[in-house]
CSV table of C-alpha atoms in Angstrom, one decimal:
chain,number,residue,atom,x,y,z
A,59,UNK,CA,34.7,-136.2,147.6
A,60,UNK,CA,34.3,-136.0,143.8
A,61,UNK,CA,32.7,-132.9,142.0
A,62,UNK,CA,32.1,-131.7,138.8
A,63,UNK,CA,30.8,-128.1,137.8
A,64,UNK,CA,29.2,-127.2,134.6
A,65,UNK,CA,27.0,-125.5,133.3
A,66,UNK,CA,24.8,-128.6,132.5
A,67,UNK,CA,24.6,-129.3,135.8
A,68,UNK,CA,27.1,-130.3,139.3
A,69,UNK,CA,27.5,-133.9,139.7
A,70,UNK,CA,28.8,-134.8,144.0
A,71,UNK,CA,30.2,-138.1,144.8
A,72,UNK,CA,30.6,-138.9,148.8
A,73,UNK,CA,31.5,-142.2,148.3
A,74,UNK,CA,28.0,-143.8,148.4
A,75,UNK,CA,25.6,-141.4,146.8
A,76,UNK,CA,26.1,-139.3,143.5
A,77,UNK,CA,24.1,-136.1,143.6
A,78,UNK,CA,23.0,-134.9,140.6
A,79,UNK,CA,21.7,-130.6,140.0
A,80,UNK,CA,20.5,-129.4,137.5
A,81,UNK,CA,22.3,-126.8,135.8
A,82,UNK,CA,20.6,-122.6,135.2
A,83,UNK,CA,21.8,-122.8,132.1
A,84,UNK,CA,18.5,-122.2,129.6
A,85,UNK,CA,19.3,-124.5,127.6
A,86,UNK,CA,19.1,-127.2,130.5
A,87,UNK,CA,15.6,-128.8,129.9
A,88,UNK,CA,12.3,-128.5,131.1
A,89,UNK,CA,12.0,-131.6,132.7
A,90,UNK,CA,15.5,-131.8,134.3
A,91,UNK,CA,14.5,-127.9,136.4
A,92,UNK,CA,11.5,-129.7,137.4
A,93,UNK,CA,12.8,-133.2,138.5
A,94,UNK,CA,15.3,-130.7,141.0
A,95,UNK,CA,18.4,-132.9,142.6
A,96,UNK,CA,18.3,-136.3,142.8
A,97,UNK,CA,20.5,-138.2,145.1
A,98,UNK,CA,21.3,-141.6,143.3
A,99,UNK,CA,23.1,-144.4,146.2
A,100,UNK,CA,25.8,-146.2,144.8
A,101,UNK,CA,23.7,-149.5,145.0
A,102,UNK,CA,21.5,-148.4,142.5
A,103,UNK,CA,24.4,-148.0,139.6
A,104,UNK,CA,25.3,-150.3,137.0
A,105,UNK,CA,28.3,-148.2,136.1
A,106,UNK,CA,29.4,-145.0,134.5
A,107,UNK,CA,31.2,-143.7,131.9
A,108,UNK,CA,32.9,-140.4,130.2
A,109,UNK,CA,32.5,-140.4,126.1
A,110,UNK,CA,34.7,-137.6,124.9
A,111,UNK,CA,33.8,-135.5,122.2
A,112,UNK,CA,35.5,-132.8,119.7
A,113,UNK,CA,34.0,-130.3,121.0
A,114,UNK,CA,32.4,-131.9,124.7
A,115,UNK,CA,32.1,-134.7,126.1
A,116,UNK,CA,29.5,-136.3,127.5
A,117,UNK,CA,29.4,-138.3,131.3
A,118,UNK,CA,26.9,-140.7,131.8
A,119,UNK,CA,25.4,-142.6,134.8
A,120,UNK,CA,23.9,-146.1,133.6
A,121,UNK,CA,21.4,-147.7,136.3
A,122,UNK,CA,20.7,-151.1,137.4
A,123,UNK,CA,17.1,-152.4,135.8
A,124,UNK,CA,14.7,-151.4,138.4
A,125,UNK,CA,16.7,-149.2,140.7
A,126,UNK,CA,14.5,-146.1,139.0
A,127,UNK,CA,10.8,-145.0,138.1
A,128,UNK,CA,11.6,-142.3,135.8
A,129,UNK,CA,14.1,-144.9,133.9
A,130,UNK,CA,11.6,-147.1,133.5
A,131,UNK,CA,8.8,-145.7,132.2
A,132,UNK,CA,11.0,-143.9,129.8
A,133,UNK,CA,12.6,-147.3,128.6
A,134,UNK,CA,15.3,-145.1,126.8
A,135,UNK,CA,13.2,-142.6,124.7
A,136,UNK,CA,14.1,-139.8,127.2
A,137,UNK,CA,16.2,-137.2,125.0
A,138,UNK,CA,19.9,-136.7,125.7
A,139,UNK,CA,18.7,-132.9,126.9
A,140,UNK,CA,16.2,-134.7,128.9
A,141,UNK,CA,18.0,-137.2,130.7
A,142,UNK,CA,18.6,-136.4,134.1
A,143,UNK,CA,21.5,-139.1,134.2
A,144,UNK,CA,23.8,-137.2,131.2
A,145,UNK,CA,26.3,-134.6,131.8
A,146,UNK,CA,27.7,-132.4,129.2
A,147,UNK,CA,31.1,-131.9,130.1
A,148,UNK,CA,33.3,-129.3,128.7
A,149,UNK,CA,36.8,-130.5,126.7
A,150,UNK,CA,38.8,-128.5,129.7
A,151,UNK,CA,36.7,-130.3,132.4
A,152,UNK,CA,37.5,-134.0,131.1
A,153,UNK,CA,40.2,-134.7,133.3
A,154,UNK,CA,38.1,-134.1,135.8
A,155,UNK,CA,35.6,-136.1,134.9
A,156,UNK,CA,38.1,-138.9,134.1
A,157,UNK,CA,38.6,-138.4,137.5
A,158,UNK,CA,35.0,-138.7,138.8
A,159,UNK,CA,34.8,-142.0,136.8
A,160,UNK,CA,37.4,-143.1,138.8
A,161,UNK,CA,36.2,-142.5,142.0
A,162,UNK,CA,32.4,-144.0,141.2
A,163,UNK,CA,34.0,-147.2,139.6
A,164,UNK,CA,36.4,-148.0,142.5
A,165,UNK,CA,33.5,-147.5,144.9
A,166,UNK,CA,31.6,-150.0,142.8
A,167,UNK,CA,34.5,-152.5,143.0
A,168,UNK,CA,35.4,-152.5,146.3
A,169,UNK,CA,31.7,-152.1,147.5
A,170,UNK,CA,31.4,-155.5,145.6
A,171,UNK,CA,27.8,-153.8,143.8
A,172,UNK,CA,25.8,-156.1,141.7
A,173,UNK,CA,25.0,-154.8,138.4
A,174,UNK,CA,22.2,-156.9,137.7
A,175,UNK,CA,18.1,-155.8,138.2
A,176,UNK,CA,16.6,-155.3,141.7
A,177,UNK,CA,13.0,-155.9,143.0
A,178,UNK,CA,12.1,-152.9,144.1
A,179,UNK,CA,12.7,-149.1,143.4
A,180,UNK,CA,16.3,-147.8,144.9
A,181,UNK,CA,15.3,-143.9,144.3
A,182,UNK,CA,12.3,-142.3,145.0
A,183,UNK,CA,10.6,-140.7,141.7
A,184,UNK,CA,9.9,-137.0,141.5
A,185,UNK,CA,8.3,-135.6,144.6
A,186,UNK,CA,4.3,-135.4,145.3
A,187,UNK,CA,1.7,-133.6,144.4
A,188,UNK,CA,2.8,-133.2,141.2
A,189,UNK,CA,1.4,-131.6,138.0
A,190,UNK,CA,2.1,-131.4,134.8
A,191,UNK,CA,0.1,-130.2,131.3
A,192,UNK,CA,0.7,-131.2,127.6
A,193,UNK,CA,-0.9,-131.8,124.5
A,194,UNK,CA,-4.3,-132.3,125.5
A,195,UNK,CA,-4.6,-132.3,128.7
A,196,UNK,CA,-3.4,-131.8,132.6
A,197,UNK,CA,-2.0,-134.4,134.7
A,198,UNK,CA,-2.0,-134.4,138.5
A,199,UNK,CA,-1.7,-137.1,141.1
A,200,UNK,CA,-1.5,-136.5,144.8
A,201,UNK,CA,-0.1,-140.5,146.0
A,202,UNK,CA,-3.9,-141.6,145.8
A,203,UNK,CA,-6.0,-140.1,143.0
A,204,UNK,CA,-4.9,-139.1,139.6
A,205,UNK,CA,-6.5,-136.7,137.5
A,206,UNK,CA,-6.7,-135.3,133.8
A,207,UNK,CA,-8.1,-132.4,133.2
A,208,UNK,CA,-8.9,-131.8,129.3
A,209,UNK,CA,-8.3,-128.5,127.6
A,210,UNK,CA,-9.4,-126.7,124.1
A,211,UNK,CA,-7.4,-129.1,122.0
A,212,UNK,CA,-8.8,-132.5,123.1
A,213,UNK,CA,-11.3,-134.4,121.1
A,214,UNK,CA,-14.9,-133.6,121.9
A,215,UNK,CA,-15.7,-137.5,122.6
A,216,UNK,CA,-13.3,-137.4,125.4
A,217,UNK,CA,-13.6,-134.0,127.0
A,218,UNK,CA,-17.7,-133.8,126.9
A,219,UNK,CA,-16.7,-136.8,129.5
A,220,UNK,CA,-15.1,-134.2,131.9
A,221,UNK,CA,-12.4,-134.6,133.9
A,222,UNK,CA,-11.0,-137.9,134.2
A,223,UNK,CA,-10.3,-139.3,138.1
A,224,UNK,CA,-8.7,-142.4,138.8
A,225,UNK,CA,-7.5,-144.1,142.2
A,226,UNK,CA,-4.4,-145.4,142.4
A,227,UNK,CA,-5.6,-148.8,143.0
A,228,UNK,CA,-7.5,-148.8,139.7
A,229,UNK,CA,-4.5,-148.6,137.7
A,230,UNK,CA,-2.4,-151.2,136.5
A,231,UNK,CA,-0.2,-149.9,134.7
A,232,UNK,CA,1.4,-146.6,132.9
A,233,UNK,CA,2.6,-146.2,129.8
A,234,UNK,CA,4.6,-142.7,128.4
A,235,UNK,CA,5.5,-142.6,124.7
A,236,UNK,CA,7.5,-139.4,123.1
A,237,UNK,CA,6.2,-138.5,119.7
A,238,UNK,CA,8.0,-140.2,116.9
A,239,UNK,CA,8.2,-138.5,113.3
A,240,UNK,CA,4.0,-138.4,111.9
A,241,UNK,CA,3.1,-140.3,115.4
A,242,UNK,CA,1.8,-138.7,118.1
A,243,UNK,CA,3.1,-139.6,121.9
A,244,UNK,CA,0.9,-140.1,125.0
A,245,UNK,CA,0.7,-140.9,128.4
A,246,UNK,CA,-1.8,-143.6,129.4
A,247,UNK,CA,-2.8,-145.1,132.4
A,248,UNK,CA,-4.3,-148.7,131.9
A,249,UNK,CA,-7.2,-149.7,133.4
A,250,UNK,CA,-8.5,-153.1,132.8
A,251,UNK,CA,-7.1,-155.8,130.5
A,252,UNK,CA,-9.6,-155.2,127.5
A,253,UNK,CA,-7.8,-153.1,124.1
A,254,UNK,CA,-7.6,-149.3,125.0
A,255,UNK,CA,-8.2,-147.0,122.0
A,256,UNK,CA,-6.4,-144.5,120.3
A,257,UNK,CA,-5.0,-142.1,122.6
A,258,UNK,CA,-6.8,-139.2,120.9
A,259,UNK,CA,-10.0,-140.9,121.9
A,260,UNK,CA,-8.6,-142.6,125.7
A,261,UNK,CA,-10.0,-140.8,128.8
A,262,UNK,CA,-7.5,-142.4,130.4
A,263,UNK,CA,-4.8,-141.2,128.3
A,264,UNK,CA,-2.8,-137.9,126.8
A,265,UNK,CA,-2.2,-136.9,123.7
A,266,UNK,CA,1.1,-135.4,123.1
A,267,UNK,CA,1.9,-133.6,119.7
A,268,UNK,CA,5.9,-133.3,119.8
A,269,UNK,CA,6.2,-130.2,121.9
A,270,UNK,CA,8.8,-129.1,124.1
A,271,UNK,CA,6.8,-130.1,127.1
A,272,UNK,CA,6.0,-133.5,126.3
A,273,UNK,CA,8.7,-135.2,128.6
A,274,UNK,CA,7.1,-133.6,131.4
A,275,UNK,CA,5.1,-136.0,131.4
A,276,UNK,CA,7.1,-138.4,132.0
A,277,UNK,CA,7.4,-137.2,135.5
A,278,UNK,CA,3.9,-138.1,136.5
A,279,UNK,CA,4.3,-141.4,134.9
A,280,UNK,CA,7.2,-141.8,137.3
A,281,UNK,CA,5.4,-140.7,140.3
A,282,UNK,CA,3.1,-143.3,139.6
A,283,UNK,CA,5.0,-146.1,138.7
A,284,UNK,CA,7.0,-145.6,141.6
A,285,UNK,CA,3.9,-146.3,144.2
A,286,UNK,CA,2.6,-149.4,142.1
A,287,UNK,CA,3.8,-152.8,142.6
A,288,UNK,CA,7.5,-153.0,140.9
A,289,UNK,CA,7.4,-155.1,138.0
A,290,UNK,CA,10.9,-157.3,138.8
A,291,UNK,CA,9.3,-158.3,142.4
A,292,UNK,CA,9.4,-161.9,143.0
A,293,UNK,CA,5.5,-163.2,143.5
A,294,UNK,CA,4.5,-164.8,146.8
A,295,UNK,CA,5.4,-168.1,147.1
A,296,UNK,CA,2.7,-170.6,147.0
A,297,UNK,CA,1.6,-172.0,150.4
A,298,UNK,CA,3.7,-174.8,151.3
A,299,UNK,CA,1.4,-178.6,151.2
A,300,UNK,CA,0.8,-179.8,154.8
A,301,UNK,CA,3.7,-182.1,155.9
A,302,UNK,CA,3.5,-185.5,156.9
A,303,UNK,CA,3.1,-186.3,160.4
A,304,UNK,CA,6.5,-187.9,161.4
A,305,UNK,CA,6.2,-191.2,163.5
A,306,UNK,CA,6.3,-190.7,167.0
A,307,UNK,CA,9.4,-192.4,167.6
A,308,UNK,CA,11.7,-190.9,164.9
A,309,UNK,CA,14.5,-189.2,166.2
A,310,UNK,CA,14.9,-185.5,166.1
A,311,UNK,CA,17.6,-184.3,163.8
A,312,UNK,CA,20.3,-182.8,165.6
A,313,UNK,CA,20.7,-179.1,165.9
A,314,UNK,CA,24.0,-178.6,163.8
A,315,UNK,CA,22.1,-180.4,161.0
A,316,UNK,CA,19.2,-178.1,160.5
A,317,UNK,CA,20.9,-174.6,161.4
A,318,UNK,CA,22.3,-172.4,159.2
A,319,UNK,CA,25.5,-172.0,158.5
A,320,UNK,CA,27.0,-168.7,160.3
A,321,UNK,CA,28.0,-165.7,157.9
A,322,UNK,CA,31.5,-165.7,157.3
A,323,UNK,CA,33.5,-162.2,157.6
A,324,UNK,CA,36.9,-160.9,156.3
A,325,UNK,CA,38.3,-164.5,156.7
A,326,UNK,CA,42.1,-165.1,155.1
A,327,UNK,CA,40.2,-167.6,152.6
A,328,UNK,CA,37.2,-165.2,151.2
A,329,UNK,CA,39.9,-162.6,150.8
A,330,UNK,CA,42.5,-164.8,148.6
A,331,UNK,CA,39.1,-166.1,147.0
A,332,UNK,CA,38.7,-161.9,145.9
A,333,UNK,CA,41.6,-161.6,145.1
A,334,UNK,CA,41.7,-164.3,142.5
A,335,UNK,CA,38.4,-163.1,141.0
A,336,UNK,CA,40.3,-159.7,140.6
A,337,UNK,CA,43.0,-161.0,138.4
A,338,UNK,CA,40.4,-162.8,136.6
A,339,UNK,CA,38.4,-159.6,136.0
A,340,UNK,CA,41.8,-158.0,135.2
A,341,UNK,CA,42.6,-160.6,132.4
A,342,UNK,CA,39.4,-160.9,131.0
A,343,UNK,CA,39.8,-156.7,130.1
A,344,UNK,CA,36.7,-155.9,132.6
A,345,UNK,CA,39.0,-154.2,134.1
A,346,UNK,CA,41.8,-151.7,134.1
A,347,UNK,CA,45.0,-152.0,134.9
A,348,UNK,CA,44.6,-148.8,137.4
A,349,UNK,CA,40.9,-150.2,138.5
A,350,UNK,CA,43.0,-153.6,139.4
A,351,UNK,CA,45.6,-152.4,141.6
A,352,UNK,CA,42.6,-149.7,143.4
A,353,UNK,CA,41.2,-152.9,144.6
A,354,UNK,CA,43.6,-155.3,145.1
A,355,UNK,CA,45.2,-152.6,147.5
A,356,UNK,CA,41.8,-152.5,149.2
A,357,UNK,CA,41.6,-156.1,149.5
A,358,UNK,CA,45.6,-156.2,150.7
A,359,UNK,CA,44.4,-153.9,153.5
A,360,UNK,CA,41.9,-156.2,154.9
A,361,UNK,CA,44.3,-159.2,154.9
């Protein structure tokens, strides 16, 4: 097992999950103490990487498309401070973390995990009920009903509407925006296709002014996202046309026609076939000299 210890935060790696804690530090955000561990399996990373700094370094987890809520929604405007998936690594940890790398990216390699997007959520989002307040307002959903509760510095228009409550099954979609220089952020849920306005004036939206607990948030937006349908899921196929009736003297096709072909294991030619596709990974520069021989070894074993 892999671990790293700082006051950032602990990263664990067993071999298929990283577990991520957020540090006690105070300067460990807001959002971060409130999202608690999360437990991220190996099939849900796109890879990893340790930048090293003058002073610290920095180890980052990078996600497949899809594999998580909170990733999504954020769509990269998450903070460095805010990002649960970002470890600030001290300069006499970072051959430890090296080291941690390592580990992660062989268990990628000979775990044969695609890096590509997936169709469905691989981690969970932050844990229900939930509830969060900022700018304007008060978030809370419960799995089935959201609500926003309006306080003393929302727009008249919108809070002499009192408290906004919306089933999940009404919304199709979320949207959560960090303020940006003059602009004011927001969290909106969409209802309806038609043009939603300004989130000062939305009852289904809010307001955020730039404070620090804006990417809260960003949890709820999670929490819901994570319980609508996921946006990379393949739509149903179609209904197949009625066939033809065939005569009623053709001639069945025999059985070793139709059947599928049965799953191949470990066999002597899928394992030369990986090993081949190692040394071309190997000359391309995807990978390391050291990340070569890790799985060519592995491979070796099998054979």
């Amino acid at each position: 097992m892999a671990e790293i210890i700082q006051k950032d935060g602990t990263w664990t790696f067993d071999g298929d999950t990283v577990r991520i804690v957020p540090g006690s530090d105070k300067r460990v955000s807001l959002l971060r103490k409130s999202l608690g561990e999360v437990a991220v399996p190996l099939r849900a990373l796109a890879g990893i990487t340790f930048e090293p700094g003058r002073k610290s370094g920095r180890l980052r987890l990078r996600l497949r498309d899809g594999a998580d809520p909170l990733t999504r929604v954020a769509g990269g405007k998450l903070d460095d401070g805010s990002d649960p998936y970002r470890l600030t690594v001290e300069n006499d940890r970072a051959g430890v973390a090296e080291y941690f790398v390592d580990e992660v990216r062989n268990s990628l390699l000979l775990d044969e995990v695609d890096a590509g997007p997936v169709g469905r959520y691989l981690l969970p989002g932050p844990a229900l009920p939930i509830t969060m307040g900022a700018g304007d307002g008060t978030a809370t959903f419960d799995g089935e009903e959201i609500r926003l509760e309006w306080n003393w510095k929302t727009e008249e228009s919108k809070s002499s509407r009192g408290t906004t409550t919306l089933s999940l099954g009404d919304v199709e979609g979320v949207e959560w925006r960090p303020s940006a220089g003059m602009e004011n952020g927001f969290l909106r849920f969409r209802v309806g296709r038609g043009n939603s306005p300004a989130p000062k004036y939305d009852p289904h939206a809010v307001e955020l002014y730039g404070f620090r607990k804006d990417p809260l948030m960003a949890l709820v937006a999670a929490a819901v996202v994570a319980r609508l349908p996921h946006p990379n899921a393949e739509a149903p196929a179609p209904a197949l046309l009625a066939k033809t009736p065939e005569p009623a003297d053709a001639v069945p096709a025999p059985a070793s026609a139709t059947a599928p072909a049965p799953a191949s294991g470990d066999d002597h030619d899928a394992l030369l076939r990986r090993l081949r596709e190692l040394g071309e990974l190997h000359q391309a520069g995807i990978l390391t000299a050291e990340e070569f021989t890790t799985a060519k070894q592995a491979v070796l074993k099998r054979l």
